[in-house]
Short mmCIF file of C-alpha atoms and ligand atoms in Angstrom, two decimals:
data_model
loop_
_atom_site.label_atom_id
_atom_site.label_comp_id
_atom_site.label_asym_id
_atom_site.label_seq_id
_atom_site.Cartn_x
_atom_site.Cartn_y
_atom_site.Cartn_z
CA UNK A 1 0.06 -0.05 0.06
CA UNK A 2 1.44 3.50 -0.86
CA UNK A 3 -0.30 6.55 0.32
CA UNK A 4 -0.87 9.31 -2.30
CA UNK A 5 0.46 11.70 0.32
CA UNK A 6 3.92 10.04 0.10
CA UNK A 7 3.70 10.57 -3.70
CA UNK A 8 3.20 14.43 -3.17
CA UNK A 9 -0.48 14.17 -4.43
CA UNK A 10 -3.42 15.86 -2.88
CA UNK A 11 -7.08 14.96 -2.52
CA UNK A 12 -9.85 17.03 -4.18
CA UNK A 13 -11.44 18.57 -0.94
CA UNK A 14 -9.32 21.81 -0.59
CA UNK A 15 -9.11 22.56 -4.24
CA UNK A 16 -12.85 22.17 -4.87
CA UNK A 17 -13.69 24.42 -1.82
CA UNK A 18 -11.45 27.23 -3.38
CA UNK A 19 -13.00 26.38 -6.88
CA UNK A 20 -16.54 26.72 -5.62
CA UNK A 21 -15.64 30.07 -3.69
CA UNK A 22 -13.63 31.32 -6.57
CA UNK A 23 -16.34 30.45 -9.17
CA UNK A 24 -13.95 28.36 -11.49
CA UNK A 25 -13.68 24.53 -12.21
CA UNK A 26 -10.74 22.29 -11.72
CA UNK A 27 -9.80 20.54 -14.94
CA UNK A 28 -9.88 16.80 -14.97
CA UNK A 29 -7.95 15.69 -18.01
CA UNK A 30 -7.65 11.92 -18.82
CA UNK A 31 -4.41 10.42 -19.62
CA UNK A 32 -2.89 7.13 -20.83
CA UNK A 33 0.58 7.82 -21.64
CA UNK A 34 3.87 9.96 -21.02
CA UNK A 35 3.17 12.63 -23.70
CA UNK A 36 -0.41 13.38 -22.38
CA UNK A 37 0.94 13.55 -18.79
CA UNK A 38 3.69 15.90 -19.92
CA UNK A 39 1.51 18.23 -21.83
CA UNK A 40 -1.13 18.51 -18.88
CA UNK A 41 1.57 19.13 -16.49
CA UNK A 42 3.44 21.78 -18.74
CA UNK A 43 0.28 23.56 -19.39
CA UNK A 44 -0.98 23.60 -15.87
CA UNK A 45 2.32 24.78 -14.44
CA UNK A 46 2.71 27.60 -17.15
CA UNK A 47 -0.80 28.58 -16.28
CA UNK A 48 -0.39 27.99 -12.63
CA UNK A 49 -3.68 25.78 -12.48
CA UNK A 50 -4.55 23.07 -10.14
CA UNK A 51 -5.17 19.69 -11.92
CA UNK A 52 -6.82 16.31 -11.79
CA UNK A 53 -4.93 13.63 -13.53
CA UNK A 54 -7.75 11.28 -14.50
CA UNK A 55 -7.37 7.52 -15.17
CA UNK A 56 -10.10 5.22 -16.55
CA UNK A 57 -10.25 1.58 -15.71
CA UNK A 58 -9.22 1.01 -19.44
CA UNK A 59 -6.33 3.52 -19.12
CA UNK A 60 -5.17 1.59 -16.09
CA UNK A 61 -5.01 -1.78 -17.99
CA UNK A 62 -3.37 -0.02 -20.87
CA UNK A 63 -0.68 1.77 -18.86
CA UNK A 64 -0.30 -0.60 -15.94
CA UNK A 65 -1.10 0.13 -12.31
CA UNK A 66 2.47 0.25 -11.05
CA UNK A 67 3.61 2.56 -13.85
CA UNK A 68 0.83 4.85 -13.31
CA UNK A 69 1.90 5.23 -9.71
CA UNK A 70 5.38 6.32 -10.71
CA UNK A 71 3.93 8.43 -13.57
CA UNK A 72 1.90 10.41 -10.91
CA UNK A 73 4.93 10.79 -8.66
CA UNK A 74 6.95 11.90 -11.74
CA UNK A 75 4.11 14.27 -12.52
CA UNK A 76 4.61 15.89 -9.13
CA UNK A 77 8.30 15.98 -9.33
CA UNK A 78 8.19 17.32 -13.03
CA UNK A 79 5.81 20.21 -11.98
CA UNK A 80 8.25 21.26 -9.31
CA UNK A 81 11.34 21.00 -11.68
CA UNK A 82 9.15 23.23 -14.12
CA UNK A 83 9.03 25.72 -11.48
CA UNK A 84 5.61 25.37 -9.51
CA UNK A 85 4.33 23.04 -7.01
CA UNK A 86 0.67 23.01 -8.34
CA UNK A 87 -1.95 20.82 -6.60
CA UNK A 88 -2.15 17.50 -8.39
CA UNK A 89 -4.94 14.95 -7.73
CA UNK A 90 -4.57 11.19 -9.28
CA UNK A 91 -8.29 10.21 -9.84
CA UNK A 92 -9.90 7.15 -10.92
CA UNK A 93 -12.62 7.88 -13.68
CA UNK A 94 -15.84 5.81 -13.83
CA UNK A 95 -14.80 3.15 -11.26
CA UNK A 96 -17.36 0.53 -11.41
CA UNK A 97 -16.58 -1.77 -8.52
CA UNK A 98 -15.55 -1.50 -4.85
CA UNK A 99 -12.46 -3.82 -5.48
CA UNK A 100 -11.22 -1.49 -8.44
CA UNK A 101 -11.51 1.67 -6.19
CA UNK A 102 -9.72 -0.18 -3.26
CA UNK A 103 -7.06 -1.18 -5.56
CA UNK A 104 -6.39 2.27 -6.96
CA UNK A 105 -6.35 3.65 -3.40
CA UNK A 106 -3.62 1.06 -2.48
CA UNK A 107 -1.68 2.12 -5.58
CA UNK A 108 -1.67 5.87 -4.70
CA UNK A 109 -4.86 7.45 -6.15
CA UNK A 110 -5.95 10.37 -3.98
CA UNK A 111 -9.50 10.46 -5.35
CA UNK A 112 -11.80 7.77 -6.93
CA UNK A 113 -15.13 7.90 -8.66
CA UNK A 114 -17.57 5.18 -7.92
CA UNK A 115 -20.12 5.25 -10.79
CA UNK A 116 -23.20 3.33 -9.61
CA UNK A 117 -25.40 5.35 -12.00
CA UNK A 118 -26.35 2.26 -14.08
CA UNK A 119 -27.59 0.43 -11.00
CA UNK A 120 -31.04 1.07 -9.14
CA UNK A 121 -31.01 4.04 -6.75
CA UNK A 122 -30.63 1.92 -3.66
CA UNK A 123 -27.74 -0.25 -5.07
CA UNK A 124 -26.04 3.11 -6.18
CA UNK A 125 -26.44 4.29 -2.72
CA UNK A 126 -25.10 0.96 -1.10
CA UNK A 127 -22.09 0.56 -3.48
CA UNK A 128 -21.17 4.35 -3.04
CA UNK A 129 -21.48 4.27 0.71
CA UNK A 130 -19.25 1.15 0.89
CA UNK A 131 -16.46 2.92 -1.31
CA UNK A 132 -16.62 6.26 0.88
CA UNK A 133 -16.27 4.17 4.03
CA UNK A 134 -13.09 2.61 2.72
CA UNK A 135 -11.63 5.64 0.99
CA UNK A 136 -12.19 8.11 3.91
CA UNK A 137 -10.10 5.83 6.06
CA UNK A 138 -7.08 7.03 4.01
CA UNK A 139 -8.39 10.49 3.37
CA UNK A 140 -9.06 9.75 -0.23
CA UNK A 141 -12.03 11.69 -1.73
CA UNK A 142 -14.93 10.09 -3.68
CA UNK A 143 -17.06 11.20 -6.53
CA UNK A 144 -20.58 9.56 -6.98
CA UNK A 145 -22.98 9.87 -9.87
CA UNK A 146 -26.55 10.24 -10.12
CA UNK A 147 -28.28 10.26 -13.61
CA UNK A 148 -26.95 8.62 -16.67
CA UNK A 149 -25.35 10.38 -19.54
CA UNK A 150 -26.54 9.59 -23.11
CA UNK A 151 -23.83 7.67 -25.22
CA UNK A 152 -21.29 4.96 -24.32
CA UNK A 153 -20.39 4.77 -20.66
CA UNK A 154 -18.26 1.94 -19.39
CA UNK A 155 -19.45 -0.06 -22.34
CA UNK A 156 -22.94 0.54 -21.50
CA UNK A 157 -24.81 2.38 -24.25
CA UNK A 158 -27.63 4.78 -23.27
CA UNK A 159 -29.79 5.87 -26.14
CA UNK A 160 -31.21 8.79 -24.16
CA UNK A 161 -29.94 10.95 -21.29
CA UNK A 162 -31.50 10.08 -17.89
CA UNK A 163 -31.28 13.46 -16.29
CA UNK A 164 -30.39 13.71 -12.71
CA UNK A 165 -33.48 14.09 -10.40
CA UNK A 166 -32.86 16.94 -8.08
CA UNK A 167 -35.34 15.42 -5.49
CA UNK A 168 -32.78 12.76 -5.18
CA UNK A 169 -29.48 14.52 -4.54
CA UNK A 170 -29.74 15.41 -0.80
CA UNK A 171 -30.71 11.99 0.14
CA UNK A 172 -27.76 10.62 -2.00
CA UNK A 173 -25.28 12.80 -0.60
CA UNK A 174 -26.23 12.35 3.09
CA UNK A 175 -26.63 8.44 2.82
CA UNK A 176 -23.27 8.10 1.01
CA UNK A 177 -21.18 10.81 2.30
CA UNK A 178 -19.67 11.37 -1.06
CA UNK A 179 -17.34 14.35 -1.55
CA UNK A 180 -18.63 15.42 -4.86
CA UNK A 181 -21.52 14.53 -7.45
CA UNK A 182 -21.43 14.00 -11.12
CA UNK A 183 -24.82 14.93 -12.54
CA UNK A 184 -26.40 14.39 -15.99
CA UNK A 185 -27.74 17.74 -17.57
CA UNK A 186 -27.08 17.03 -21.26
CA UNK A 187 -23.47 16.47 -21.63
CA UNK A 188 -22.39 12.98 -22.97
CA UNK A 189 -19.25 11.12 -23.70
CA UNK A 190 -17.13 10.97 -27.01
CA UNK A 191 -16.90 13.13 -30.01
CA UNK A 192 -20.55 12.80 -31.24
CA UNK A 193 -22.52 14.33 -28.55
CA UNK A 194 -25.46 15.42 -30.69
CA UNK A 195 -27.01 14.30 -33.89
CA UNK A 196 -27.28 17.16 -36.50
CA UNK A 197 -30.91 16.78 -36.42
CA UNK A 198 -30.89 17.82 -32.76
CA UNK A 199 -29.14 20.99 -33.56
CA UNK A 200 -29.98 24.36 -35.17
CA UNK A 201 -27.89 26.37 -37.60
CA UNK A 202 -26.65 29.87 -36.78
CA UNK A 203 -26.29 32.65 -39.56
CA UNK A 204 -22.87 31.20 -40.65
CA UNK A 205 -24.28 27.71 -41.08
CA UNK A 206 -22.55 26.42 -37.74
CA UNK A 207 -24.46 23.68 -35.94
CA UNK A 208 -25.62 24.75 -32.52
CA UNK A 209 -26.54 21.93 -30.22
CA UNK A 210 -29.39 22.25 -27.59
CA UNK A 211 -28.39 23.95 -24.48
CA UNK A 212 -27.47 22.22 -21.19
CA UNK A 213 -30.24 21.84 -18.57
CA UNK A 214 -29.16 24.59 -16.37
CA UNK A 215 -32.51 24.50 -14.78
CA UNK A 216 -31.61 21.16 -13.42
CA UNK A 217 -28.19 22.27 -12.10
CA UNK A 218 -29.95 25.15 -10.36
CA UNK A 219 -32.31 22.93 -8.81
CA UNK A 220 -29.48 20.56 -7.65
CA UNK A 221 -27.57 23.67 -6.20
CA UNK A 222 -30.54 24.67 -4.23
CA UNK A 223 -30.84 21.25 -2.47
CA UNK A 224 -27.23 20.70 -1.75
CA UNK A 225 -25.76 24.36 -1.17
CA UNK A 226 -22.03 24.60 -1.47
CA UNK A 227 -21.68 20.97 -2.56
CA UNK A 228 -19.18 20.35 -5.35
CA UNK A 229 -20.92 19.16 -8.69
CA UNK A 230 -18.91 17.45 -11.53
CA UNK A 231 -19.64 17.58 -15.34
CA UNK A 232 -18.65 14.52 -17.41
CA UNK A 233 -18.62 14.56 -21.18
CA UNK A 234 -17.55 18.19 -21.44
CA UNK A 235 -15.33 18.13 -24.58
CA UNK A 236 -16.20 20.87 -27.10
CA UNK A 237 -15.08 18.97 -30.09
CA UNK A 238 -13.06 21.83 -31.80
CA UNK A 239 -14.17 21.89 -35.45
CA UNK A 240 -10.64 23.07 -36.56
CA UNK A 241 -9.21 19.81 -35.20
CA UNK A 242 -12.04 17.62 -36.87
CA UNK A 243 -11.25 19.42 -40.18
CA UNK A 244 -7.40 18.72 -39.74
CA UNK A 245 -8.23 15.10 -39.07
CA UNK A 246 -10.53 14.61 -41.94
CA UNK A 247 -8.27 16.57 -44.32
CA UNK A 248 -5.42 13.98 -43.39
CA UNK A 249 -7.25 10.79 -44.03
CA UNK A 250 -9.40 10.77 -41.00
CA UNK A 251 -13.23 9.81 -41.23
CA UNK A 252 -15.03 11.65 -38.41
CA UNK A 253 -18.71 12.26 -39.16
CA UNK A 254 -21.18 14.64 -37.09
CA UNK A 255 -18.60 15.24 -34.55
CA UNK A 256 -20.36 17.98 -32.27
CA UNK A 257 -19.43 18.90 -28.62
CA UNK A 258 -20.60 21.03 -25.84
CA UNK A 259 -20.05 24.90 -26.76
CA UNK A 260 -17.37 26.49 -24.64
CA UNK A 261 -19.58 29.37 -23.46
CA UNK A 262 -21.87 26.84 -21.67
CA UNK A 263 -18.96 25.27 -20.05
CA UNK A 264 -17.67 28.69 -18.93
CA UNK A 265 -21.22 29.46 -17.37
CA UNK A 266 -21.34 26.05 -15.59
CA UNK A 267 -17.65 26.59 -14.15
CA UNK A 268 -19.07 29.76 -12.46
CA UNK A 269 -21.77 27.75 -10.55
CA UNK A 270 -21.29 24.85 -8.24
CA UNK A 271 -19.60 22.78 -10.96
CA UNK A 272 -16.05 22.43 -9.55
CA UNK A 273 -14.67 19.63 -11.90
CA UNK A 274 -15.06 19.55 -15.69
CA UNK A 275 -13.84 16.26 -17.43
CA UNK A 276 -12.18 16.43 -20.77
CA UNK A 277 -10.81 13.48 -22.57
CA UNK A 278 -12.10 13.60 -26.40
CA UNK A 279 -10.67 16.90 -27.08
CA UNK A 280 -7.38 15.62 -26.20
CA UNK A 281 -7.71 12.70 -28.42
CA UNK A 282 -8.63 14.91 -31.20
CA UNK A 283 -5.68 17.25 -30.64
CA UNK A 284 -3.26 14.42 -30.57
CA UNK A 285 -4.88 12.64 -33.65
CA UNK A 286 -4.88 15.79 -35.58
CA UNK A 287 -1.18 16.46 -35.04
CA UNK A 288 -0.12 12.88 -35.78
CA UNK A 289 -2.23 12.51 -38.98
CA UNK A 290 -1.17 15.94 -40.16
CA UNK A 291 2.67 15.44 -39.46
CA UNK A 292 2.56 11.91 -41.09
CA UNK A 293 1.01 13.08 -44.04
CA UNK A 294 3.42 16.02 -44.53
CA UNK A 295 6.42 13.83 -43.76
CA UNK A 296 5.70 10.39 -45.05
CA UNK A 297 9.49 9.70 -44.84
CA UNK A 298 9.61 10.06 -41.04
CA UNK A 299 9.50 7.08 -38.63
CA UNK A 300 10.97 8.13 -35.37
CA UNK A 301 7.96 8.39 -32.99
CA UNK A 302 9.39 11.45 -31.50
CA UNK A 303 8.86 13.39 -34.81
CA UNK A 304 5.09 12.76 -34.50
CA UNK A 305 4.49 12.52 -30.92
CA UNK A 306 6.40 15.73 -30.14
CA UNK A 307 4.09 17.73 -32.30
CA UNK A 308 1.14 15.97 -30.64
CA UNK A 309 2.42 16.85 -27.21
CA UNK A 310 2.65 20.64 -28.25
CA UNK A 311 -0.84 20.59 -29.69
CA UNK A 312 -2.18 18.93 -26.44
CA UNK A 313 -0.54 21.54 -24.44
CA UNK A 314 -2.01 24.42 -26.50
CA UNK A 315 -5.40 22.91 -26.08
CA UNK A 316 -5.03 22.44 -22.24
CA UNK A 317 -3.86 25.90 -21.65
CA UNK A 318 -6.76 27.23 -23.76
CA UNK A 319 -9.16 25.24 -21.45
CA UNK A 320 -7.78 26.34 -18.15
CA UNK A 321 -7.42 30.01 -19.24
CA UNK A 322 -10.63 30.50 -21.54
CA UNK A 323 -13.09 27.85 -20.35
CA UNK A 324 -12.61 26.70 -16.74
CA UNK A 325 -11.11 29.90 -15.30
CA UNK A 326 -8.56 27.83 -13.21
CA UNK A 327 -5.45 29.65 -14.49
CA UNK A 328 -3.73 31.44 -11.66
CA UNK A 329 -5.45 29.43 -8.94
CA UNK A 330 -2.67 26.91 -7.95
O1 LIG B 1 -15.49 8.64 -19.63
C1 LIG B 1 -14.80 7.99 -20.28
C2 LIG B 1 -13.32 8.49 -20.56
O2 LIG B 1 -13.38 9.37 -21.72
C3 LIG B 1 -12.35 7.34 -20.70
O3 LIG B 1 -12.40 6.84 -21.80
O4 LIG B 1 -12.59 4.23 -21.05
O5 LIG B 1 -11.82 4.90 -23.40
O6 LIG B 1 -10.37 5.37 -21.34
P1 LIG B 1 -11.59 5.25 -21.86
P1 LIG B 2 -15.40 13.77 -23.11
O1 LIG B 2 -15.67 12.47 -23.86
O2 LIG B 2 -16.58 14.75 -23.45
O3 LIG B 2 -13.96 14.41 -23.26
O4 LIG B 2 -15.70 13.48 -21.55
C1 LIG B 2 -14.78 12.69 -20.87
C2 LIG B 2 -15.25 12.24 -19.53
O5 LIG B 2 -16.43 12.52 -18.94
C3 LIG B 2 -14.43 11.31 -18.82
O6 LIG B 2 -15.10 10.92 -17.64
ZN1 LIG B 3 -17.03 10.56 -17.70
#
């Protein structure tokens, strides 16, 4: 068992409190490999932002649990070497079992999500409560979820959103003891969040998706005042990246994300954590495809992973400065 404290990581309690009071959100960027981690740390150090390094169960299998533990420790030391000891959380994204959460805690995670949203309400409460009980013994913070996002989540495909029911949140939070709550208000995972027929077109012909359900968010805030809320599925799917991918052999169709203005608005509310994975995937893929297309003779991975890392860094800096408002808050 290694404590996250020995690795120099922090849990999410203090940074969420500050984010709530300061009306901004902490970025939760998913990572699977070294270049993504380096780009996240470089961007957040340069912009002086706290950050949540987020690992899905798939990412954990891909990267290996032991390697991840040292990568997280490396991230902390790397940030210091770059000149700023920013708060860094290592968080399990969409944990689906008690055993997975327990194992992550034993390997140095400072925060875990137990996603019981696909279970019945009572089963969700029971599973979440059990994880909280274990995690709090080690001062690890826990994120729960109420409501189901449309799209693919943990290999479960939901055709429609099941929006969070505000009447349930108070009971859920008090029975489980969670430290933050992910809610469903119209975001979804992946790069195809809306079908074109769900959108309207503005004067320039740009597709505008239906707005997030801020009315539900407000109702939730009323019932659990001051409580940190989490938004999953918050990539904006930048169309310039989609164009680069498709101009260089990619085949992304109807890729539509959450408009950044809406995320900016959410970040000013009780939303203290905003999850972004797909935009990073797009930035990386666009840079790799473009580089390979422009230099078909190159075969050193550094030649295309280097530009990919730069592109990721640019994206992350933009997010913390212009979308989440966490720049300068470390
Ligand atoms: O919410 C899911 C995240 O985007 C992680 O995706 O399970 O493919 O690593 P993944
Ligand atoms: P995106 O697919 O919108 O980036 O969402 C990521 C996420 O919610 C990870 O949990
Ligand atoms: Zn998610």
